Amino acid sequence: MLLLHRAVVLRLQQACRLKSIPSRIYIQACSTNDSFRPQYPSLTFSADNSSTRGWKVMGTLLGVGAVLAYQDHRCRAAQESTRIYTKEEVSSHTSPETGIWVTLGSEVFDVTEFVDLHPGGPSKLMLAAGGPLEPFWALYAVHNQSHVLELLAQYKIGELNPEDKVAPTVETSDPYADDPIRHPALKVNSQRPFNAEPPPELLTENYITPNPIFFTRNHLPVPNLDPDTYRLHIVGAPGGQSLSLSLDDLHNFPKYEITVTLQCAGNRRSEMTQVKEVKGLEWRTGAISTARWAGARLCDVLAQAGHQLCETEAHVCFEGLDSDPTGTAYGASIPLSRAMDPEAEVLLAYEMNGQPLPRDHGFPVRVVVPGVVGARHVKWLGRVSVQPEESYSHWQRRDYKGFSPSVDWDTVDFDSAPSIQELPVQSAITEPQDGETVESGEVTIKGYAWSGGGRAVIRVDVSLDGGLTWQVAKLDEEEQRPRKAWAWRLWQLQAPVPAGQKELNIVCKAVDDGYNVQPDTVAPIWNLRGVLSNAWHRVHVFVAP
Amino acid sequence: MLLLHRAVVLRLQQACRLKSIPSRIYIQACSTNDSFRPQYPSLTFSADNSSTRGWKVMGTLLGVGAVLAYQDHRCRAAQESTRIYTKEEVSSHTSPETGIWVTLGSEVFDVTEFVDLHPGGPSKLMLAAGGPLEPFWALYAVHNQSHVLELLAQYKIGELNPEDKVAPTVETSDPYADDPIRHPALKVNSQRPFNAEPPPELLTENYITPNPIFFTRNHLPVPNLDPDTYRLHIVGAPGGQSLSLSLDDLHNFPKYEITVTLQCAGNRRSEMTQVKEVKGLEWRTGAISTARWAGARLCDVLAQAGHQLCETEAHVCFEGLDSDPTGTAYGASIPLSRAMDPEAEVLLAYEMNGQPLPRDHGFPVRVVVPGVVGARHVKWLGRVSVQPEESYSHWQRRDYKGFSPSVDWDTVDFDSAPSIQELPVQSAITEPQDGETVESGEVTIKGYAWSGGGRAVIRVDVSLDGGLTWQVAKLDEEEQRPRKAWAWRLWQLQAPVPAGQKELNIVCKAVDDGYNVQPDTVAPIWNLRGVLSNAWHRVHVFVAP
């Protein structure tokens, strides 16, 4: 035990040293054109100088220390390492009652007794229960260290059946049959078309959302486009010339790289549903993610086609190469004034977090319109034109608009409301989650905050008592450019739990630099499509006795 | 009676004809450099094609009809026309108990029995009780018609004492002694410095606020500047030249004219005070007004001094020619990026509603920063410079910032919050007023809505039941330019009063084109300076049995 204690102290010292070296971990894993491939994760570890996540490493090592102290209780694993299991058997072990099993490569592990010791928290390990660890380790490169592999080896109970690798059959009559394979951590709201969000506990683990768990909002099947024959058609201005751009052509424009948060208009719709039924996918707090996007500026491409900003109002219409069985493509538009403004930084993006766009996110080219609702960031971009009117697509004119709570499907007049472009200020709590039990003493509350139109988040207020009293959260120190605050702020608050408190009603609300605030409650902003759900976010938790 | 009825019908017909001719009445009265002079009102009537206020004229005429029907009950007035009254006597007659007296020129009228018949409503006539009618007739040119004068003549009870015109003594040791004379309708929140707002019932009578009742927010005594010797000093860029501009020089720049709403950061502060004490003037809903401003563009003037938009953040600092006894001038700043952006339309304004600026509003030159808090629209402008930092003035750095409700004067860190620039979405009810009794049957609710940063108001929701159910108000049809919606929208709703209802809790809330909304309640946005008070506006009224 003395030896073990010494090991723990040694690791603690390492951790403290590490803490003084800023080490932001972020991941550019599995972001290939084929989206996520669970069999071949490419783990990469990239540390930069931007943040203060040393504590995370320390947490991991503290956890490892605890495990080392625990290991003499555990010896079953190695003895049972010759047994063979099917994938199906593994997938049935997902709870403390059945045992919690995971796989790495061809090896099977019973981590039931390790779950509570997991340095990142039990909930994160539970995301992998019954399946492979690789997709999760791909997100969190901290696992890719020898001592973690050594630790895991102790829980080995056998091997996967080598004959159990059956290729999935492709149903060719299914328009979605060719959709890419997705990351298992995604919480799926709809399979066809595919719509999914990362779970809250992963969402704010990184300022940059890893590509495999970036929220996915598809309206149609994912097209499978050949980058060699891909062409982007830009309709020329009168007197200008139309362009047919290959990927190489696009790369020949000056390359710009910016960090932008995308949010679906329906983010947090599930809270509106609790007020009254709405039409739409049940997004929780995860229809929002942040990536570093690179590509050509739309203003440069439009200028080459002879377009310039005109006095009369005009719109830039985008058409996707995804289409429904009738051939109708996804479409949307933004005002020409935004498209032509170099300061608005609208991109024709071909890279996401340093990788070619994943198929689910628009390979090979999508529009990125910083500060604007996700619906205008058209994916699999095929055609760009300048029109006197907004796009006539369903999604521009008959969807993605806000209405009074008094308007229902019998009375709605879609022409009476403007299409959503900039979004209002937003924030949500990602930890703890609703219904969780937190330790007494001190509670750590984490979340995100963002606003549309490049407006910076200047403050997040957090309440433990349902909004009666407030504390100011600490904003992560990511740089925000004035008028170009395109990306979210992550925030956290460590707060003492009031003595004797058995429950907490945790609430957050953000303020942007136009001093816009979130509304207190959901009902007065309820609307029939369940968009623009940005009331205070509330979670109710229990305090451990 | 038949004759009288015929007269009413005739006037009704005239009114209906008038209704079909759009006739927006707005006033450019009393807007001289000496601000309001009650002795010499310059009444002007200007009708344009922009709106639908014909009903107002019809209302007046209907009222006149009612009065004509009533006149045979009234004959006292003419018989008593020789009596002489002092101003003091007149000023003591301001209620139904004492009698309600008013003056026009040297004539005194007892309008006690006319008040309830006043076509514009009793409350508007009561604003003039005990004093001269001229300041109010100057606002509402509809009075300047022979039939109104004939009507009034019937209520004459005597003449003002001709010896009663004593010039006010000027107390020269008082730094405010030279402040201009103000319009009596203004509700004064502070005399020294002068801070006053128009009453709600006048505020939304006109889309353009008449100069004499435009809300006034002074921080210091009003300087008395000679337009002939006035110079505006523009500090030149390195390598550029400093400018010393006379008024004529400013007029030589291209002239731009725009309609802009100004709002004080403290508008509606009185509602915050009800939650918990704050430091600041008790503004109600009237610290907001709209004018048509004309002047040179700041970007043109700065360019002439050699300034251009630089990559590093910079600020344009403004200094007023008003100063405190230590010589400290009022000052504020805005980002250079806004100042240099032609689309932001920042003006060095020398005209307000077609007149030279009134002294209270910055004669001869003030800054107008569309979409931005009033505090940055520096009046009596003396000096403009470009600096790497924001203005070091008290009002930029130690005031006009928002904080969490948890922050008090012991804990406030002014450096932790950005200076207010753009303001959040705002709306308020101006009719009916809190505590009023409304007719059963139908209620008319009126108000204003506005948002900062050029964001257009797209909807106003009104509730009669404290926010449980909502109806969409009708927005006045003033043109709003995309991204340059600098001016408010007036709105109204005619709604049936639910049968049997004895009280109404009327609420309004607005939505802007970034789909920002107002927060439900005041307490969660309370802050120690009582700024940014934009919760739903609520009035409680009684329903006449």
Tab-separated table of N, CA, C and O in Angstrom, chain A residues 313 335 337 400-407 416-425 451 455 458-459 461 467 470-472 482-483 509 512-521 523-525 532 534 536, chain B residues 313 335 337 400-407 416-425 451 455 458-459 461 467 470-472 482-483 509 512-525 532 534 536:
chain	number	residue	atom	x	y	z
A	313	GLU	N	-32.508	45.541	-52.730
A	313	GLU	CA	-32.340	44.336	-51.936
A	313	GLU	C	-32.265	43.115	-52.847
A	313	GLU	O	-33.064	42.975	-53.778
A	335	PRO	N	-29.340	37.385	-47.398
A	335	PRO	CA	-29.293	38.661	-48.123
A	335	PRO	C	-27.942	38.856	-48.817
A	335	PRO	O	-26.897	38.486	-48.282
A	337	SER	N	-26.379	41.515	-49.149
A	337	SER	CA	-25.529	42.422	-48.373
A	337	SER	C	-24.636	41.645	-47.415
A	337	SER	O	-23.475	41.992	-47.217
A	400	TYR	N	-38.799	27.454	-40.629
A	400	TYR	CA	-37.746	28.298	-40.065
A	400	TYR	C	-38.166	29.763	-39.987
A	400	TYR	O	-37.465	30.669	-40.448
A	401	LYS	N	-39.349	29.962	-39.433
A	401	LYS	CA	-39.852	31.305	-39.146
A	401	LYS	C	-40.492	31.264	-37.756
A	401	LYS	O	-40.973	30.214	-37.325
A	402	GLY	N	-40.523	32.399	-37.093
A	402	GLY	CA	-41.104	32.457	-35.758
A	402	GLY	C	-42.467	33.125	-35.768
A	402	GLY	O	-42.710	34.032	-36.571
A	403	PHE	N	-43.352	32.659	-34.895
A	403	PHE	CA	-44.703	33.216	-34.816
A	403	PHE	C	-45.097	33.423	-33.356
A	403	PHE	O	-44.471	32.881	-32.441
A	404	SER	N	-46.167	34.185	-33.179
A	404	SER	CA	-46.733	34.407	-31.849
A	404	SER	C	-47.274	33.085	-31.306
A	404	SER	O	-47.714	32.227	-32.068
A	405	PRO	N	-47.287	32.925	-29.974
A	405	PRO	CA	-47.864	31.705	-29.396
A	405	PRO	C	-49.335	31.521	-29.767
A	405	PRO	O	-49.859	30.410	-29.668
A	406	SER	N	-49.976	32.600	-30.189
A	406	SER	CA	-51.408	32.498	-30.519
A	406	SER	C	-51.649	31.890	-31.894
A	406	SER	O	-52.767	31.552	-32.241
A	407	VAL	N	-50.591	31.753	-32.705
A	407	VAL	CA	-50.757	31.272	-34.084
A	407	VAL	C	-50.693	29.748	-34.108
A	407	VAL	O	-49.779	29.145	-33.545
A	416	SER	N	-46.210	36.208	-43.257
A	416	SER	CA	-46.276	37.331	-42.312
A	416	SER	C	-45.018	37.468	-41.455
A	416	SER	O	-44.848	38.460	-40.765
A	417	ALA	N	-44.152	36.467	-41.482
A	417	ALA	CA	-42.950	36.515	-40.633
A	417	ALA	C	-41.702	36.427	-41.508
A	417	ALA	O	-41.696	35.742	-42.523
A	418	PRO	N	-40.648	37.124	-41.111
A	418	PRO	CA	-39.406	37.021	-41.889
A	418	PRO	C	-38.725	35.672	-41.641
A	418	PRO	O	-38.874	35.082	-40.572
A	419	SER	N	-37.992	35.197	-42.633
A	419	SER	CA	-37.204	33.983	-42.436
A	419	SER	C	-36.180	34.237	-41.343
A	419	SER	O	-35.656	35.336	-41.216
A	420	ILE	N	-35.929	33.221	-40.537
A	420	ILE	CA	-34.907	33.377	-39.500
A	420	ILE	C	-33.544	33.510	-40.168
A	420	ILE	O	-33.193	32.694	-41.034
A	421	GLN	N	-32.814	34.530	-39.809
A	421	GLN	CA	-31.415	34.638	-40.229
A	421	GLN	C	-30.567	34.630	-38.940
A	421	GLN	O	-30.241	33.573	-38.465
A	422	GLU	N	-30.301	35.798	-38.365
A	422	GLU	CA	-29.573	35.815	-37.099
A	422	GLU	C	-30.432	35.181	-36.004
A	422	GLU	O	-31.651	35.315	-36.012
A	423	LEU	N	-29.770	34.511	-35.081
A	423	LEU	CA	-30.486	33.872	-33.974
A	423	LEU	C	-30.310	34.693	-32.697
A	423	LEU	O	-29.337	35.416	-32.553
A	424	PRO	N	-31.261	34.558	-31.756
A	424	PRO	CA	-31.139	35.298	-30.495
A	424	PRO	C	-30.165	34.631	-29.524
A	424	PRO	O	-29.733	33.500	-29.743
A	425	VAL	N	-29.871	35.344	-28.467
A	425	VAL	CA	-28.904	34.857	-27.468
A	425	VAL	C	-29.425	33.557	-26.835
A	425	VAL	O	-30.628	33.391	-26.605
A	451	SER	N	-24.540	33.804	-29.166
A	451	SER	CA	-25.559	34.689	-29.730
A	451	SER	C	-25.332	34.841	-31.227
A	451	SER	O	-24.223	34.627	-31.734
A	455	ARG	N	-22.613	38.786	-32.244
A	455	ARG	CA	-22.671	39.436	-30.929
A	455	ARG	C	-22.016	38.527	-29.893
A	455	ARG	O	-22.351	37.355	-29.765
A	458	ILE	N	-21.359	38.265	-23.161
A	458	ILE	CA	-20.575	39.035	-22.189
A	458	ILE	C	-20.771	38.547	-20.760
A	458	ILE	O	-19.981	38.870	-19.893
A	459	ARG	N	-21.817	37.752	-20.519
A	459	ARG	CA	-22.041	37.302	-19.139
A	459	ARG	C	-23.006	36.132	-19.145
A	459	ARG	O	-23.923	36.087	-19.977
A	461	ASP	N	-25.337	34.285	-16.180
A	461	ASP	CA	-25.789	34.244	-14.783
A	461	ASP	C	-26.332	32.846	-14.498
A	461	ASP	O	-27.044	32.275	-15.323
A	467	GLY	N	-33.922	30.945	-9.960
A	467	GLY	CA	-33.930	32.290	-10.528
A	467	GLY	C	-34.152	33.391	-9.510
A	467	GLY	O	-34.284	34.556	-9.874
A	470	TRP	N	-28.660	34.991	-8.157
A	470	TRP	CA	-27.806	34.672	-9.293
A	470	TRP	C	-26.332	34.783	-8.942
A	470	TRP	O	-25.946	35.597	-8.099
A	471	GLN	N	-25.520	33.967	-9.623
A	471	GLN	CA	-24.068	34.080	-9.541
A	471	GLN	C	-23.539	34.178	-10.963
A	471	GLN	O	-24.136	33.638	-11.887
A	472	VAL	N	-22.406	34.851	-11.099
A	472	VAL	CA	-21.847	35.033	-12.437
A	472	VAL	C	-20.888	33.886	-12.742
A	472	VAL	O	-19.968	33.623	-11.971
A	482	PRO	N	-14.454	41.587	-31.859
A	482	PRO	CA	-15.618	42.477	-31.846
A	482	PRO	C	-16.429	42.325	-33.137
A	482	PRO	O	-15.862	42.287	-34.228
A	483	ARG	N	-17.724	42.237	-32.981
A	483	ARG	CA	-18.666	42.109	-34.099
A	483	ARG	C	-18.500	40.801	-34.869
A	483	ARG	O	-19.208	40.567	-35.843
A	509	LYS	N	-28.776	31.828	-17.700
A	509	LYS	CA	-29.217	32.798	-18.708
A	509	LYS	C	-28.015	33.620	-19.127
A	509	LYS	O	-27.166	33.967	-18.312
A	512	ASP	N	-25.801	39.066	-24.264
A	512	ASP	CA	-24.831	39.350	-25.325
A	512	ASP	C	-24.457	40.831	-25.344
A	512	ASP	O	-24.953	41.611	-24.530
A	513	ASP	N	-23.556	41.206	-26.253
A	513	ASP	CA	-23.023	42.566	-26.170
A	513	ASP	C	-23.987	43.626	-26.706
A	513	ASP	O	-23.677	44.824	-26.651
A	514	GLY	N	-25.143	43.217	-27.212
A	514	GLY	CA	-26.239	44.153	-27.442
A	514	GLY	C	-27.148	44.174	-26.216
A	514	GLY	O	-28.246	44.715	-26.278
A	515	TYR	N	-26.669	43.566	-25.127
A	515	TYR	CA	-27.413	43.435	-23.865
A	515	TYR	C	-28.779	42.778	-24.082
A	515	TYR	O	-29.724	43.027	-23.345
A	516	ASN	N	-28.872	41.935	-25.122
A	516	ASN	CA	-30.031	41.080	-25.246
A	516	ASN	C	-29.949	39.989	-24.188
A	516	ASN	O	-28.861	39.496	-23.894
A	517	VAL	N	-31.106	39.615	-23.653
A	517	VAL	CA	-31.151	38.559	-22.652
A	517	VAL	C	-32.124	37.465	-23.092
A	517	VAL	O	-32.895	37.657	-24.033
A	518	GLN	N	-32.069	36.335	-22.416
A	518	GLN	CA	-33.007	35.247	-22.703
A	518	GLN	C	-34.306	35.483	-21.931
A	518	GLN	O	-34.278	36.014	-20.824
A	519	PRO	N	-35.436	35.077	-22.505
A	519	PRO	CA	-36.688	35.210	-21.765
A	519	PRO	C	-36.746	34.207	-20.616
A	519	PRO	O	-36.096	33.163	-20.657
A	520	ASP	N	-37.550	34.531	-19.599
A	520	ASP	CA	-37.602	33.708	-18.389
A	520	ASP	C	-38.216	32.336	-18.651
A	520	ASP	O	-37.774	31.336	-18.088
A	521	THR	N	-39.279	32.308	-19.464
A	521	THR	CA	-40.074	31.083	-19.573
A	521	THR	C	-40.353	30.731	-21.039
A	521	THR	O	-40.217	31.564	-21.938
A	523	ALA	N	-43.350	29.263	-22.408
A	523	ALA	CA	-44.696	29.395	-22.980
A	523	ALA	C	-44.877	30.669	-23.816
A	523	ALA	O	-45.456	30.612	-24.911
A	524	PRO	N	-44.398	31.810	-23.356
A	524	PRO	CA	-44.642	33.040	-24.149
A	524	PRO	C	-43.855	33.107	-25.457
A	524	PRO	O	-44.121	33.980	-26.280
A	525	ILE	N	-42.855	32.213	-25.639
A	525	ILE	CA	-42.156	32.187	-26.929
A	525	ILE	C	-42.506	30.920	-27.704
A	525	ILE	O	-41.953	30.668	-28.777
A	532	LEU	N	-36.511	28.608	-32.151
A	532	LEU	CA	-36.121	29.782	-31.343
A	532	LEU	C	-36.391	29.567	-29.859
A	532	LEU	O	-36.811	30.479	-29.145
A	534	ASN	N	-35.245	29.655	-26.615
A	534	ASN	CA	-34.075	30.174	-25.896
A	534	ASN	C	-34.414	30.742	-24.520
A	534	ASN	O	-33.742	31.639	-24.022
A	536	TRP	N	-34.608	30.702	-20.378
A	536	TRP	CA	-33.651	30.222	-19.392
A	536	TRP	C	-33.637	28.698	-19.417
A	536	TRP	O	-34.691	28.064	-19.456
B	313	GLU	N	-8.283	47.576	-33.157
B	313	GLU	CA	-9.486	48.201	-32.621
B	313	GLU	C	-9.190	49.635	-32.200
B	313	GLU	O	-8.187	49.909	-31.548
B	335	PRO	N	-17.020	52.616	-31.260
B	335	PRO	CA	-15.940	51.974	-32.020
B	335	PRO	C	-15.711	52.668	-33.367
B	335	PRO	O	-16.672	53.094	-34.028
B	337	SER	N	-14.938	51.336	-36.049
B	337	SER	CA	-15.554	50.559	-37.129
B	337	SER	C	-16.976	51.044	-37.409
B	337	SER	O	-17.399	51.093	-38.564
B	400	TYR	N	-23.445	53.599	-17.425
B	400	TYR	CA	-23.975	53.051	-18.676
B	400	TYR	C	-23.358	51.693	-19.023
B	400	TYR	O	-22.863	51.469	-20.127
B	401	LYS	N	-23.370	50.815	-18.030
B	401	LYS	CA	-22.955	49.425	-18.218
B	401	LYS	C	-23.957	48.545	-17.469
B	401	LYS	O	-24.561	48.985	-16.498
B	402	GLY	N	-24.104	47.325	-17.914
B	402	GLY	CA	-25.045	46.411	-17.267
B	402	GLY	C	-24.325	45.380	-16.420
B	402	GLY	O	-23.219	44.956	-16.756
B	403	PHE	N	-24.964	44.982	-15.318
B	403	PHE	CA	-24.378	43.993	-14.424
B	403	PHE	C	-25.424	42.967	-14.000
B	403	PHE	O	-26.624	43.179	-14.176
B	404	SER	N	-24.940	41.888	-13.429
B	404	SER	CA	-25.816	40.860	-12.884
B	404	SER	C	-26.602	41.428	-11.702
B	404	SER	O	-26.118	42.317	-10.996
B	405	PRO	N	-27.810	40.900	-11.461
B	405	PRO	CA	-28.579	41.365	-10.294
B	405	PRO	C	-27.830	41.149	-8.978
B	405	PRO	O	-28.148	41.782	-7.979
B	406	SER	N	-26.845	40.253	-8.989
B	406	SER	CA	-26.119	39.961	-7.746
B	406	SER	C	-25.083	41.029	-7.405
B	406	SER	O	-24.548	41.046	-6.306
B	407	VAL	N	-24.795	41.907	-8.356
B	407	VAL	CA	-23.735	42.903	-8.140
B	407	VAL	C	-24.308	44.136	-7.452
B	407	VAL	O	-25.317	44.681	-7.893
B	416	SER	N	-15.433	45.173	-15.612
B	416	SER	CA	-15.808	43.800	-15.986
B	416	SER	C	-16.924	43.759	-17.031
B	416	SER	O	-17.202	42.697	-17.581
B	417	ALA	N	-17.561	44.884	-17.301
B	417	ALA	CA	-18.680	44.887	-18.262
B	417	ALA	C	-18.369	45.846	-19.406
B	417	ALA	O	-17.739	46.885	-19.199
B	418	PRO	N	-18.802	45.509	-20.605
B	418	PRO	CA	-18.584	46.429	-21.723
B	418	PRO	C	-19.525	47.631	-21.627
B	418	PRO	O	-20.624	47.520	-21.073
B	419	SER	N	-19.089	48.754	-22.146
B	419	SER	CA	-19.979	49.919	-22.211
B	419	SER	C	-21.179	49.560	-23.076
B	419	SER	O	-21.045	48.834	-24.061
B	420	ILE	N	-22.327	50.071	-22.708
B	420	ILE	CA	-23.510	49.824	-23.540
B	420	ILE	C	-23.332	50.560	-24.861
B	420	ILE	O	-23.008	51.745	-24.881
B	421	GLN	N	-23.515	49.857	-25.958
B	421	GLN	CA	-23.580	50.505	-27.275
B	421	GLN	C	-24.979	50.206	-27.836
B	421	GLN	O	-25.890	50.942	-27.553
B	422	GLU	N	-25.125	49.098	-28.577
B	422	GLU	CA	-26.463	48.749	-29.063
B	422	GLU	C	-27.359	48.391	-27.874
B	422	GLU	O	-26.896	47.811	-26.903
B	423	LEU	N	-28.624	48.721	-28.003
B	423	LEU	CA	-29.579	48.413	-26.938
B	423	LEU	C	-30.441	47.217	-27.330
B	423	LEU	O	-30.625	46.943	-28.515
B	424	PRO	N	-30.981	46.500	-26.340
B	424	PRO	CA	-31.842	45.350	-26.652
B	424	PRO	C	-33.252	45.780	-27.045
B	424	PRO	O	-33.631	46.934	-26.894
B	425	VAL	N	-34.003	44.814	-27.525
B	425	VAL	CA	-35.372	45.074	-28.002
B	425	VAL	C	-36.238	45.598	-26.847
B	425	VAL	O	-36.114	45.159	-25.706
B	451	SER	N	-35.740	48.372	-31.471
B	451	SER	CA	-34.586	47.567	-31.088
B	451	SER	C	-33.307	48.251	-31.532
B	451	SER	O	-33.319	49.093	-32.440
B	455	ARG	N	-31.848	46.663	-35.933
B	455	ARG	CA	-32.728	45.489	-36.056
B	455	ARG	C	-34.182	45.951	-36.051
B	455	ARG	O	-34.612	46.688	-35.179
B	458	ILE	N	-40.303	43.144	-35.687
B	458	ILE	CA	-41.114	42.352	-36.622
B	458	ILE	C	-42.472	41.975	-36.047
B	458	ILE	O	-43.366	41.571	-36.781
B	459	ARG	N	-42.628	42.084	-34.717
B	459	ARG	CA	-43.916	41.694	-34.141
B	459	ARG	C	-44.036	42.258	-32.728
B	459	ARG	O	-43.039	42.352	-32.015
B	461	ASP	N	-46.529	41.376	-29.452
B	461	ASP	CA	-47.599	40.561	-28.868
B	461	ASP	C	-48.198	41.316	-27.691
B	461	ASP	O	-47.458	41.897	-26.885
B	467	GLY	N	-50.306	37.754	-19.648
B	467	GLY	CA	-49.317	36.963	-20.368
B	467	GLY	C	-49.709	35.522	-20.605
B	467	GLY	O	-48.912	34.726	-21.086
B	470	TRP	N	-52.102	35.661	-25.970
B	470	TRP	CA	-51.511	36.802	-26.676
B	470	TRP	C	-52.267	37.094	-27.960
B	470	TRP	O	-52.814	36.192	-28.591
B	471	GLN	N	-52.260	38.367	-28.349
B	471	GLN	CA	-52.780	38.777	-29.645
B	471	GLN	C	-51.688	39.593	-30.324
B	471	GLN	O	-50.881	40.233	-29.655
B	472	VAL	N	-51.682	39.555	-31.650
B	472	VAL	CA	-50.641	40.271	-32.387
B	472	VAL	C	-51.134	41.689	-32.693
B	472	VAL	O	-52.201	41.868	-33.282
B	482	PRO	N	-33.823	47.340	-44.315
B	482	PRO	CA	-33.118	46.191	-43.738
B	482	PRO	C	-31.788	46.634	-43.117
B	482	PRO	O	-31.061	47.432	-43.721
B	483	ARG	N	-31.534	46.148	-41.937
B	483	ARG	CA	-30.308	46.440	-41.191
B	483	ARG	C	-30.179	47.904	-40.794
B	483	ARG	O	-29.203	48.288	-40.186
B	509	LYS	N	-44.991	42.766	-25.463
B	509	LYS	CA	-43.601	42.312	-25.684
B	509	LYS	C	-43.332	42.330	-27.180
B	509	LYS	O	-44.194	41.975	-27.983
B	512	ASP	N	-37.589	41.365	-32.355
B	512	ASP	CA	-36.876	42.026	-33.452
B	512	ASP	C	-36.430	41.011	-34.505
B	512	ASP	O	-36.668	39.810	-34.359
B	513	ASP	N	-35.784	41.499	-35.575
B	513	ASP	CA	-35.527	40.582	-36.690
B	513	ASP	C	-34.349	39.637	-36.433
B	513	ASP	O	-34.061	38.780	-37.271
B	514	GLY	N	-33.688	39.789	-35.293
B	514	GLY	CA	-32.773	38.743	-34.830
B	514	GLY	C	-33.520	37.782	-33.913
B	514	GLY	O	-32.919	36.948	-33.266
B	515	TYR	N	-34.852	37.904	-33.902
B	515	TYR	CA	-35.749	37.119	-33.052
B	515	TYR	C	-35.369	37.218	-31.575
B	515	TYR	O	-35.614	36.314	-30.786
B	516	ASN	N	-34.746	38.365	-31.209
B	516	ASN	CA	-34.583	38.663	-29.791
B	516	ASN	C	-35.940	39.034	-29.211
B	516	ASN	O	-36.740	39.688	-29.882
B	517	VAL	N	-36.146	38.648	-27.956
B	517	VAL	CA	-37.399	38.970	-27.287
B	517	VAL	C	-37.096	39.680	-25.968
B	517	VAL	O	-35.960	39.694	-25.507
B	518	GLN	N	-38.136	40.247	-25.372
B	518	GLN	CA	-37.987	40.895	-24.073
B	518	GLN	C	-38.134	39.853	-22.973
B	518	GLN	O	-38.912	38.903	-23.117
B	519	PRO	N	-37.408	40.036	-21.875
B	519	PRO	CA	-37.583	39.089	-20.765
B	519	PRO	C	-38.937	39.302	-20.083
B	519	PRO	O	-39.499	40.390	-20.142
B	520	ASP	N	-39.427	38.244	-19.416
B	520	ASP	CA	-40.759	38.283	-18.829
B	520	ASP	C	-40.846	39.266	-17.664
B	520	ASP	O	-41.846	39.949	-17.500
B	521	THR	N	-39.802	39.292	-16.823
B	521	THR	CA	-39.909	40.018	-15.552
B	521	THR	C	-38.683	40.900	-15.323
B	521	THR	O	-37.641	40.724	-15.958
B	522	VAL	N	-38.845	41.824	-14.368
B	522	VAL	CA	-37.816	42.841	-14.132
B	522	VAL	C	-36.692	42.331	-13.228
B	522	VAL	O	-35.506	42.591	-13.487
B	523	ALA	N	-37.047	41.611	-12.163
B	523	ALA	CA	-36.045	41.269	-11.137
B	523	ALA	C	-34.785	40.596	-11.700
B	523	ALA	O	-33.679	40.955	-11.309
B	524	PRO	N	-34.914	39.642	-12.621
B	524	PRO	CA	-33.707	38.965	-13.105
B	524	PRO	C	-32.800	39.847	-13.979
B	524	PRO	O	-31.675	39.468	-14.273
B	525	ILE	N	-33.310	41.006	-14.424
B	525	ILE	CA	-32.430	41.928	-15.167
B	525	ILE	C	-32.123	43.181	-14.341
B	525	ILE	O	-31.489	44.116	-14.827
B	532	LEU	N	-31.140	49.397	-18.942
B	532	LEU	CA	-31.521	48.244	-19.758
B	532	LEU	C	-32.804	47.585	-19.254
B	532	LEU	O	-32.939	46.365	-19.272
B	534	ASN	N	-35.957	46.380	-19.887
B	534	ASN	CA	-36.771	46.047	-21.067
B	534	ASN	C	-37.638	44.813	-20.878
B	534	ASN	O	-37.948	44.104	-21.829
B	536	TRP	N	-41.156	42.753	-20.201
B	536	TRP	CA	-42.516	43.006	-20.683
B	536	TRP	C	-43.072	44.232	-19.964
B	536	TRP	O	-42.919	44.363	-18.749
